[in-house]
CSV table of C-alpha atoms in Angstrom, one decimal:
chain,number,residue,atom,x,y,z
A,1358,MET,CA,-48.1,84.8,-22.6
A,1359,VAL,CA,-47.6,83.2,-19.4
A,1360,GLY,CA,-47.6,85.5,-16.6
A,1361,ASP,CA,-45.7,85.3,-13.2
A,1362,GLY,CA,-48.8,84.0,-11.3
A,1363,ASP,CA,-49.2,81.3,-13.9
A,1364,ARG,CA,-45.4,80.3,-13.4
A,1365,GLN,CA,-45.7,80.1,-9.8
A,1366,GLU,CA,-48.8,78.0,-9.8
A,1367,LEU,CA,-46.9,75.5,-12.4
A,1368,ARG,CA,-44.1,75.4,-10.0
A,1369,ARG,CA,-46.3,74.7,-7.0
A,1370,ARG,CA,-47.9,71.6,-8.9
A,1371,GLN,CA,-44.6,70.2,-9.7
A,1372,GLU,CA,-43.3,70.3,-6.1
A,1373,ALA,CA,-46.4,68.7,-5.0
A,1374,VAL,CA,-46.0,65.8,-7.5
A,1375,LEU,CA,-42.5,65.3,-6.4
A,1376,ALA,CA,-43.4,65.4,-2.8
A,1377,THR,CA,-45.8,62.6,-3.2
A,1378,ARG,CA,-43.0,60.6,-5.0
A,1379,ARG,CA,-40.4,61.0,-1.9
A,1380,ARG,CA,-40.3,58.7,1.0
A,1381,GLU,CA,-37.8,57.5,3.6
A,1382,TYR,CA,-36.5,54.2,3.3
A,1383,ASP,CA,-35.7,51.9,6.2
A,1384,GLU,CA,-34.6,48.4,6.9
A,1385,ASP,CA,-37.9,47.0,6.1
A,1386,ASP,CA,-37.4,48.0,2.4
A,1387,VAL,CA,-34.0,46.1,2.2
A,1388,ARG,CA,-34.6,42.6,0.8
A,1389,VAL,CA,-31.6,40.1,1.4
A,1390,ARG,CA,-31.2,37.3,-1.0
A,1391,PRO,CA,-30.7,33.9,1.0
A,1392,GLY,CA,-27.7,31.9,0.5
A,1393,LYS,CA,-27.5,28.4,-0.9
A,1394,SER,CA,-27.5,27.0,2.5
A,1395,SER,CA,-28.7,28.5,5.8
A,1396,ARG,CA,-26.3,26.2,7.8
A,1397,PRO,CA,-23.1,27.9,8.9
A,1398,ARG,CA,-19.8,26.2,7.8
A,1399,THR,CA,-17.9,24.6,10.6
A,1400,ARG,CA,-14.7,22.6,11.0
A,1401,THR,CA,-16.1,20.6,13.7
A,1402,ARG,CA,-16.7,17.1,12.5
A,1403,PRO,CA,-18.7,14.5,14.1
A,1404,ARG,CA,-17.2,12.1,16.5
A,1405,HIS,CA,-19.2,9.0,15.3
A,1406,ALA,CA,-19.1,7.6,18.8
A,1407,ASP,CA,-21.3,4.9,17.5
A,1408,ALA,CA,-18.6,3.7,14.7
A,1409,VAL,CA,-18.0,0.0,14.9
A,1410,ASP,CA,-14.5,-1.6,14.3
A,1411,GLY,CA,-13.8,-3.4,11.1
A,1412,PHE,CA,-10.9,-4.9,9.1
A,1413,VAL,CA,-10.7,-4.3,5.3
A,1414,ILE,CA,-10.3,-7.5,3.3
A,1415,ALA,CA,-10.7,-6.4,-0.2
A,1416,VAL,CA,-10.6,-3.1,-2.3
A,1417,ASP,CA,-12.6,-2.9,-5.6
A,1418,ARG,CA,-13.4,0.4,-7.5
A,1419,GLY,CA,-14.3,2.5,-4.5
A,1420,ARG,CA,-16.2,-0.2,-2.6
A,1421,TYR,CA,-14.3,-1.7,0.6
A,1422,THR,CA,-15.3,-5.3,1.7
A,1423,CYS,CA,-14.9,-5.2,5.8
A,1424,VAL,CA,-15.4,-8.0,8.4
A,1425,LEU,CA,-16.6,-6.6,11.9
A,1426,SER,CA,-14.2,-7.1,15.0
A,1427,GLU,CA,-16.7,-8.2,17.4
A,1428,ALA,CA,-19.0,-10.2,14.6
A,1429,ALA,CA,-18.9,-14.0,14.6
A,1430,PRO,CA,-16.8,-15.6,12.2
A,1431,ASP,CA,-19.6,-16.8,9.8
A,1432,ALA,CA,-21.3,-13.3,9.9
A,1433,PRO,CA,-21.5,-11.8,6.3
A,1434,ALA,CA,-19.0,-9.0,5.1
A,1435,VAL,CA,-19.9,-5.4,5.1
A,1436,THR,CA,-19.7,-3.4,2.0
A,1437,ALA,CA,-18.5,0.1,2.6
A,1438,MET,CA,-17.4,3.3,0.9
A,1439,ARG,CA,-15.2,6.2,2.3
A,1440,ALA,CA,-16.9,9.3,3.9
A,1441,ARG,CA,-16.1,12.6,2.4
A,1442,GLU,CA,-14.4,13.7,5.7
A,1443,LEU,CA,-11.4,11.2,5.2
A,1444,GLY,CA,-10.1,13.4,2.4
A,1445,ARG,CA,-7.3,12.0,0.5
A,1446,LYS,CA,-6.5,9.4,2.9
A,1447,SER,CA,-6.3,6.0,1.1
A,1448,VAL,CA,-8.1,2.9,2.6
A,1449,VAL,CA,-6.1,-0.4,1.8
A,1450,VAL,CA,-6.3,-3.9,2.6
A,1451,GLY,CA,-5.4,-4.5,6.2
A,1452,ASP,CA,-6.6,-1.2,7.3
A,1453,ARG,CA,-8.3,-1.0,10.8
A,1454,VAL,CA,-11.3,1.3,10.1
A,1455,GLY,CA,-14.4,2.7,11.9
A,1456,LEU,CA,-17.7,2.1,10.2
A,1457,VAL,CA,-21.3,3.7,10.6
A,1458,GLY,CA,-24.5,3.4,8.6
A,1459,ASP,CA,-25.9,-0.2,7.6
A,1460,THR,CA,-23.5,-2.5,9.0
A,1461,SER,CA,-25.7,-5.7,8.7
A,1462,GLY,CA,-24.0,-6.8,5.7
A,1463,ALA,CA,-27.2,-7.6,3.8
A,1464,ALA,CA,-27.3,-7.6,0.2
A,1465,GLY,CA,-27.6,-4.1,-1.3
A,1466,ALA,CA,-26.5,-2.4,2.2
A,1467,LEU,CA,-23.8,0.1,2.2
A,1468,ALA,CA,-21.7,1.4,5.1
A,1469,ARG,CA,-19.3,4.3,5.4
A,1470,ILE,CA,-15.4,4.3,6.6
A,1471,VAL,CA,-15.3,7.3,8.9
A,1472,ARG,CA,-12.0,6.5,10.4
A,1473,ILE,CA,-8.6,4.8,9.8
A,1474,ALA,CA,-6.8,3.7,12.7
A,1475,GLU,CA,-3.1,4.5,13.1
A,1476,ARG,CA,-1.2,1.9,10.8
A,1477,ARG,CA,1.4,-0.5,12.9
A,1478,SER,CA,3.2,-1.2,9.6
A,1479,VAL,CA,2.9,-0.3,5.9
A,1480,LEU,CA,4.3,-2.4,3.1
A,1481,ARG,CA,5.1,-0.3,-0.1
A,1482,ARG,CA,6.7,-0.8,-3.3
A,1483,THR,CA,7.2,1.3,-6.6
A,1484,ALA,CA,7.5,0.4,-10.4
A,1485,ASP,CA,11.0,1.6,-10.4
A,1486,ASP,CA,13.9,2.3,-8.2
A,1487,ASP,CA,14.7,5.8,-9.3
A,1488,GLU,CA,12.7,8.3,-7.4
A,1489,THR,CA,13.3,11.0,-10.3
A,1490,THR,CA,11.2,9.0,-12.8
A,1491,ALA,CA,7.4,9.1,-12.7
A,1492,GLU,CA,7.2,5.2,-12.1
A,1493,GLY,CA,9.6,6.0,-9.1
A,1494,ARG,CA,7.1,8.5,-7.6
A,1495,LEU,CA,4.2,6.6,-7.9
A,1496,GLU,CA,4.2,4.6,-4.5
A,1497,ARG,CA,2.0,1.8,-4.1
A,1498,VAL,CA,0.8,0.5,-0.7
A,1499,VAL,CA,0.5,-3.2,-0.9
A,1500,VAL,CA,-1.1,-3.9,2.7
A,1501,ALA,CA,-1.4,-2.1,5.9
A,1502,ASN,CA,-0.7,-3.7,9.6
A,1503,ALA,CA,1.2,-7.0,8.2
A,1504,ASP,CA,3.0,-8.8,10.7
A,1505,GLN,CA,4.9,-10.8,8.6
A,1506,LEU,CA,5.9,-11.0,4.6
A,1507,VAL,CA,5.9,-14.4,3.0
A,1508,ILE,CA,8.5,-14.2,0.0
A,1509,VAL,CA,7.3,-17.1,-2.3
A,1510,SER,CA,9.8,-18.3,-4.8
A,1511,ALA,CA,9.9,-21.5,-6.9
A,1512,LEU,CA,13.1,-23.6,-7.0
A,1513,ALA,CA,12.3,-24.4,-10.7
A,1514,ASP,CA,9.7,-23.6,-13.2
A,1515,PRO,CA,10.4,-20.6,-13.2
A,1516,PRO,CA,13.9,-20.5,-11.5
A,1517,PRO,CA,14.4,-18.5,-8.1
A,1518,ARG,CA,15.8,-14.9,-8.6
A,1519,THR,CA,17.5,-14.0,-5.4
A,1520,GLY,CA,17.4,-10.5,-6.7
A,1521,PHE,CA,13.8,-10.0,-6.0
A,1522,ILE,CA,14.3,-11.9,-2.8
A,1523,ASP,CA,16.7,-9.3,-1.8
A,1524,ARG,CA,14.2,-6.6,-2.7
A,1525,CYS,CA,11.6,-8.0,-0.8
A,1526,LEU,CA,13.8,-8.3,2.2
A,1527,VAL,CA,14.8,-4.7,1.9
A,1528,ALA,CA,11.1,-3.7,1.7
A,1529,ALA,CA,10.1,-5.8,4.9
A,1530,TYR,CA,13.0,-4.4,6.8
A,1531,ASP,CA,12.0,-1.0,6.2
A,1532,ALA,CA,8.6,-1.7,7.0
A,1533,ASP,CA,9.4,-3.5,10.2
A,1534,ILE,CA,7.8,-6.6,9.1
A,1535,GLU,CA,9.5,-10.2,9.7
A,1536,PRO,CA,10.3,-11.9,6.5
A,1537,LEU,CA,9.6,-15.7,5.8
A,1538,LEU,CA,11.1,-17.2,2.7
A,1539,CYS,CA,8.6,-19.8,1.3
A,1540,LEU,CA,10.2,-22.4,-1.4
A,1541,THR,CA,7.7,-24.0,-3.6
A,1542,LYS,CA,8.2,-26.7,-6.2
A,1543,ALA,CA,10.8,-28.5,-4.1
A,1544,ASP,CA,10.0,-31.7,-5.8
A,1545,LEU,CA,11.6,-30.3,-9.0
A,1546,ALA,CA,15.0,-28.9,-7.4
A,1547,GLY,CA,16.7,-28.9,-4.1
A,1548,PRO,CA,17.0,-25.9,-1.9
A,1549,GLU,CA,20.7,-26.0,-1.2
A,1550,GLN,CA,21.7,-23.0,-3.5
A,1551,VAL,CA,18.9,-20.7,-2.1
A,1552,VAL,CA,19.5,-21.7,1.5
A,1553,GLY,CA,23.3,-21.3,1.1
A,1554,TYR,CA,22.9,-18.0,-0.3
A,1555,TYR,CA,21.1,-16.6,2.8
A,1556,ALA,CA,23.1,-18.7,5.4
A,1557,GLU,CA,24.6,-15.7,6.9
A,1558,LEU,CA,21.1,-14.1,7.6
A,1559,GLU,CA,19.5,-17.1,9.2
A,1560,LEU,CA,16.3,-16.4,7.3
A,1561,PRO,CA,13.7,-18.8,8.2
A,1562,TYR,CA,12.0,-20.8,5.4
A,1563,VAL,CA,9.6,-23.5,4.7
A,1564,LEU,CA,9.8,-26.0,1.8
A,1565,ILE,CA,6.7,-26.7,-0.2
A,1566,ARG,CA,5.9,-29.9,-2.4
A,1567,PRO,CA,2.6,-30.7,-3.9
A,1568,ASP,CA,2.3,-33.8,-1.5
A,1569,SER,CA,3.5,-32.3,1.6
A,1570,ASP,CA,1.4,-31.3,4.5
A,1571,LEU,CA,1.4,-27.6,5.5
A,1572,ASP,CA,1.5,-27.9,9.2
A,1573,ALA,CA,4.9,-26.1,9.5
A,1574,LEU,CA,3.9,-23.2,7.5
A,1575,ARG,CA,0.2,-22.9,9.0
A,1576,SER,CA,2.1,-22.7,12.6
A,1577,LEU,CA,4.2,-19.9,11.2
A,1578,LEU,CA,1.1,-17.9,9.8
A,1579,ALA,CA,-1.2,-18.5,13.2
A,1580,GLY,CA,-2.2,-15.5,14.9
A,1581,ARG,CA,-0.7,-13.1,12.2
A,1582,VAL,CA,-1.4,-11.1,9.3
A,1583,SER,CA,0.9,-12.4,6.5
A,1584,VAL,CA,1.2,-10.9,3.2
A,1585,LEU,CA,2.3,-13.5,0.4
A,1586,VAL,CA,4.4,-11.7,-2.6
A,1587,GLY,CA,6.2,-13.5,-5.4
A,1588,HIS,CA,6.6,-13.6,-9.2
A,1589,SER,CA,3.9,-14.9,-11.3
A,1590,GLY,CA,3.8,-18.6,-11.8
A,1591,VAL,CA,5.7,-19.5,-8.5
A,1592,GLY,CA,2.6,-21.3,-7.0
A,1593,LYS,CA,1.5,-18.6,-4.8
A,1594,SER,CA,-2.3,-19.0,-5.7
A,1595,THR,CA,-2.0,-22.9,-5.6
A,1596,LEU,CA,-0.6,-22.5,-2.1
A,1597,VAL,CA,-3.3,-20.1,-0.9
A,1598,ASN,CA,-6.0,-22.7,-2.2
A,1599,ARG,CA,-4.3,-25.2,-0.2
A,1600,LEU,CA,-4.4,-23.2,3.0
A,1601,VAL,CA,-7.7,-21.7,2.6
A,1602,PRO,CA,-9.8,-24.3,0.7
A,1603,ASP,CA,-12.8,-21.9,0.0
A,1604,ALA,CA,-10.5,-19.1,-1.5
A,1605,ALA,CA,-10.9,-20.7,-5.0
A,1606,ARG,CA,-8.1,-18.5,-6.3
A,1607,ALA,CA,-7.5,-18.6,-9.9
A,1608,VAL,CA,-4.5,-21.0,-10.9
A,1609,GLY,CA,-2.2,-20.2,-14.1
A,1610,THR,CA,0.6,-21.8,-16.1
A,1611,VAL,CA,4.1,-21.0,-16.5
A,1612,SER,CA,5.0,-19.9,-20.3
A,1613,ALA,CA,7.6,-21.3,-22.7
A,1614,ILE,CA,10.2,-18.5,-21.4
A,1615,GLY,CA,9.8,-19.2,-17.7
A,1616,ARG,CA,7.6,-16.5,-16.8
A,1617,GLY,CA,4.2,-16.9,-15.0
A,1618,ARG,CA,1.0,-15.4,-16.0
A,1619,HIS,CA,-0.8,-13.0,-13.8
A,1620,THR,CA,-3.8,-14.9,-12.1
A,1621,SER,CA,-4.7,-12.7,-8.9
A,1622,THR,CA,-5.7,-9.4,-10.0
A,1623,SER,CA,-6.0,-7.6,-6.7
A,1624,ALA,CA,-5.0,-8.1,-3.2
A,1625,VAL,CA,-7.4,-10.1,-0.8
A,1626,ALA,CA,-7.2,-11.0,3.0
A,1627,LEU,CA,-8.5,-14.7,3.4
A,1628,PRO,CA,-9.0,-16.1,6.9
A,1629,LEU,CA,-6.9,-18.8,7.8
A,1630,PRO,CA,-8.9,-21.9,9.2
A,1631,ALA,CA,-8.1,-23.1,12.6
A,1632,ALA,CA,-6.3,-26.4,13.1
A,1633,PRO,CA,-8.4,-29.6,13.6
A,1634,GLY,CA,-9.8,-29.6,17.3
A,1635,VAL,CA,-10.3,-26.0,17.3
A,1636,ALA,CA,-14.0,-24.6,17.3
A,1637,PRO,CA,-15.2,-24.6,13.7
A,1638,GLY,CA,-15.2,-20.9,12.0
A,1639,THR,CA,-12.4,-19.8,14.3
A,1640,VAL,CA,-10.1,-17.6,12.6
A,1641,ALA,CA,-6.3,-18.6,13.2
A,1642,GLY,CA,-4.8,-15.8,11.2
A,1643,TRP,CA,-5.1,-13.9,7.9
A,1644,ILE,CA,-3.2,-14.4,4.6
A,1645,VAL,CA,-3.2,-11.6,2.1
A,1646,ASP,CA,-2.8,-13.0,-1.5
A,1647,THR,CA,-1.3,-10.2,-4.0
A,1648,PRO,CA,-1.2,-10.2,-7.7
A,1649,GLY,CA,2.0,-11.7,-9.0
A,1650,VAL,CA,4.6,-9.0,-9.8
A,1651,ARG,CA,7.6,-8.5,-12.1
A,1652,SER,CA,9.5,-6.3,-10.1
A,1653,PHE,CA,9.6,-4.5,-6.6
A,1654,GLY,CA,10.8,-1.1,-7.1
A,1655,LEU,CA,12.5,0.7,-3.8
A,1656,ALA,CA,12.4,4.1,-4.7
A,1657,HIS,CA,10.7,4.7,-1.3
A,1658,VAL,CA,13.6,3.4,0.7
A,1659,SER,CA,16.4,5.6,1.3
A,1660,ALA,CA,19.9,5.0,0.3
A,1661,GLU,CA,21.0,4.5,3.9
A,1662,SER,CA,18.1,2.3,4.7
A,1663,LEU,CA,18.7,0.1,1.7
A,1664,LEU,CA,21.8,-1.4,3.5
A,1665,HIS,CA,19.2,-2.7,6.2
A,1666,GLY,CA,18.3,-5.5,3.8
A,1667,PHE,CA,21.7,-7.0,3.9
A,1668,PRO,CA,22.6,-7.4,7.6
A,1669,ASP,CA,25.5,-9.4,6.6
A,1670,LEU,CA,27.1,-6.6,5.1
A,1671,VAL,CA,26.4,-3.8,7.8
A,1672,GLU,CA,29.2,-4.7,10.3
A,1673,ALA,CA,31.7,-4.2,7.5
A,1674,THR,CA,30.6,-0.4,7.0
A,1675,VAL,CA,32.1,0.5,10.3
A,1676,ASP,CA,35.3,0.5,8.8
A,1677,CYS,CA,34.3,2.6,5.7
A,1678,PRO,CA,35.1,6.5,5.5
A,1679,PRO,CA,32.5,8.9,6.3
A,1680,ASN,CA,29.7,9.3,3.7
A,1681,CYS,CA,31.4,6.1,1.7
A,1682,PRO,CA,28.9,5.5,-1.2
A,1683,HIS,CA,29.9,1.7,-1.1
A,1684,THR,CA,30.3,1.7,-5.0
A,1685,PRO,CA,32.9,-0.5,-6.7
A,1686,ASP,CA,35.1,2.6,-7.7
A,1687,GLU,CA,35.3,3.7,-4.1
A,1688,ALA,CA,38.9,2.5,-3.2
A,1689,ASP,CA,38.4,2.9,0.5
A,1690,CYS,CA,35.2,1.0,0.9
A,1691,ALA,CA,35.5,-1.7,3.2
A,1692,LEU,CA,32.7,-4.2,1.8
A,1693,ASP,CA,35.3,-5.4,-0.6
A,1694,ALA,CA,37.7,-6.6,2.0
A,1695,TRP,CA,34.9,-8.0,4.0
A,1696,VAL,CA,33.8,-10.3,1.4
A,1697,ALA,CA,37.5,-11.3,0.2
A,1698,ALA,CA,37.9,-12.3,3.9
A,1699,GLY,CA,35.1,-14.7,3.4
A,1700,LYS,CA,32.5,-13.0,6.0
A,1701,ALA,CA,30.0,-12.4,3.2
A,1702,ASP,CA,28.9,-13.9,0.0
A,1703,PRO,CA,30.2,-12.0,-3.1
A,1704,ARG,CA,26.8,-12.4,-4.6
A,1705,ARG,CA,25.3,-10.4,-1.7
A,1706,LEU,CA,27.5,-7.5,-2.3
A,1707,ALA,CA,26.9,-7.8,-5.9
A,1708,SER,CA,23.3,-7.5,-5.4
A,1709,TYR,CA,23.5,-4.5,-3.1
A,1710,ARG,CA,25.6,-2.6,-5.5
A,1711,ARG,CA,23.0,-3.4,-8.2
A,1712,LEU,CA,20.3,-1.9,-6.2
A,1713,LEU,CA,22.4,1.1,-5.6
A,1714,ALA,CA,23.1,1.6,-9.4
A,1715,SER,CA,19.4,1.2,-10.1
A,1716,ARG,CA,18.6,3.9,-7.7
A,1717,SER,CA,20.7,6.2,-9.7
A,1718,GLY,CA,19.2,5.3,-12.9
A,1719,GLU,CA,22.0,3.0,-14.1
A,1720,GLY,CA,19.8,0.0,-14.1
A,1721,ASP,CA,16.5,-1.3,-14.8
A,1722,ALA,CA,14.4,-2.8,-12.2
A,1723,ARG,CA,11.7,-4.2,-14.4
A,1724,GLU,CA,14.3,-6.7,-16.1
A,1725,PRO,CA,15.8,-9.6,-14.6
A,1726,GLU,CA,19.6,-9.5,-14.2
A,1727,ARG,CA,21.9,-12.4,-13.9
A,1728,ASN,CA,25.5,-12.6,-13.1
A,1729,PRO,CA,27.6,-15.1,-15.7
A,1730,GLY,CA,27.8,-18.4,-14.1
A,1731,ASP,CA,25.7,-17.4,-11.1
A,1732,PRO,CA,22.3,-19.2,-11.8
A,1733,LEU,CA,20.7,-17.5,-8.7
A,1734,ALA,CA,21.6,-14.0,-9.5
A,1735,GLY,CA,18.7,-11.7,-10.6
A,1736,SER,CA,16.0,-9.4,-9.9
């Protein structure tokens, strides 16, 4: 049997063992696992005071071709990518940007776009007029900072479509860009019908023939950023090659159904050579060649602003009742009386109301429309 003395000795030994295992812990015993980065997060962004100013002339799959504002005219273009700090801000042809990194333009060099200057103007279009559709919500920026919209339309092969020209005028006035009508293939048909259609607007225009000089057009383009827009097959790329001989833009033909084939695949800004007698290499202006389009959706333009593309009809709306929709079924709309009095072309009113109907989903902006007996009407 185990006596009381043995039990006390056993208990004493157990307490001695436990005492050797106990110890006090302090902060030196705590190990903190380091994070992924030792740099603290901050919202402060670098100022990039050393950024140089550039002008975006082309966009291709996440790479942006830029020319430096202070560089010589014959200096190589700079290839750049967007900096992460720009977030979701898009960069388009015509943007004025700030560049850092390798801006030498050497082969393989890559700079970064860290800043986008405030845009003076933004020319937009959508694939549809109805903003409730997916195509209407998909807004495309055609070009930024343009001064002039050159609407290129052939007088024949393919025939002119004033509905498309009307859409371009609405987009130009909405973007606060001056419009210019450029009528090509003037050797195949006269301009009387088209010019007469826009007589009340005093819309400036130029006629282009294959053998004509381009002095009048060059003078209107000088010192400006001009964007060329038109249907495929109207001779836009041919015109660009005449204005900028080094452009080498692809030229297509017109199909048997009177529609052109797309030749330009992306927008690109090209330097307009200076007139003879000016120092070689001097840039007289910029022309932005855009891919040929079949439609010019206006879902981004409000119904109220839509009328700005029809200044010959604006004065008549003073006599309309408040919130007049200007539709044909509105008995008190003053537009009908205005046209009946000979103060505006009835085709202009019909074009305006077609755009209103298309905005409400009653028309299709992608298909050309024609009025019976009116060879000019259509979009």
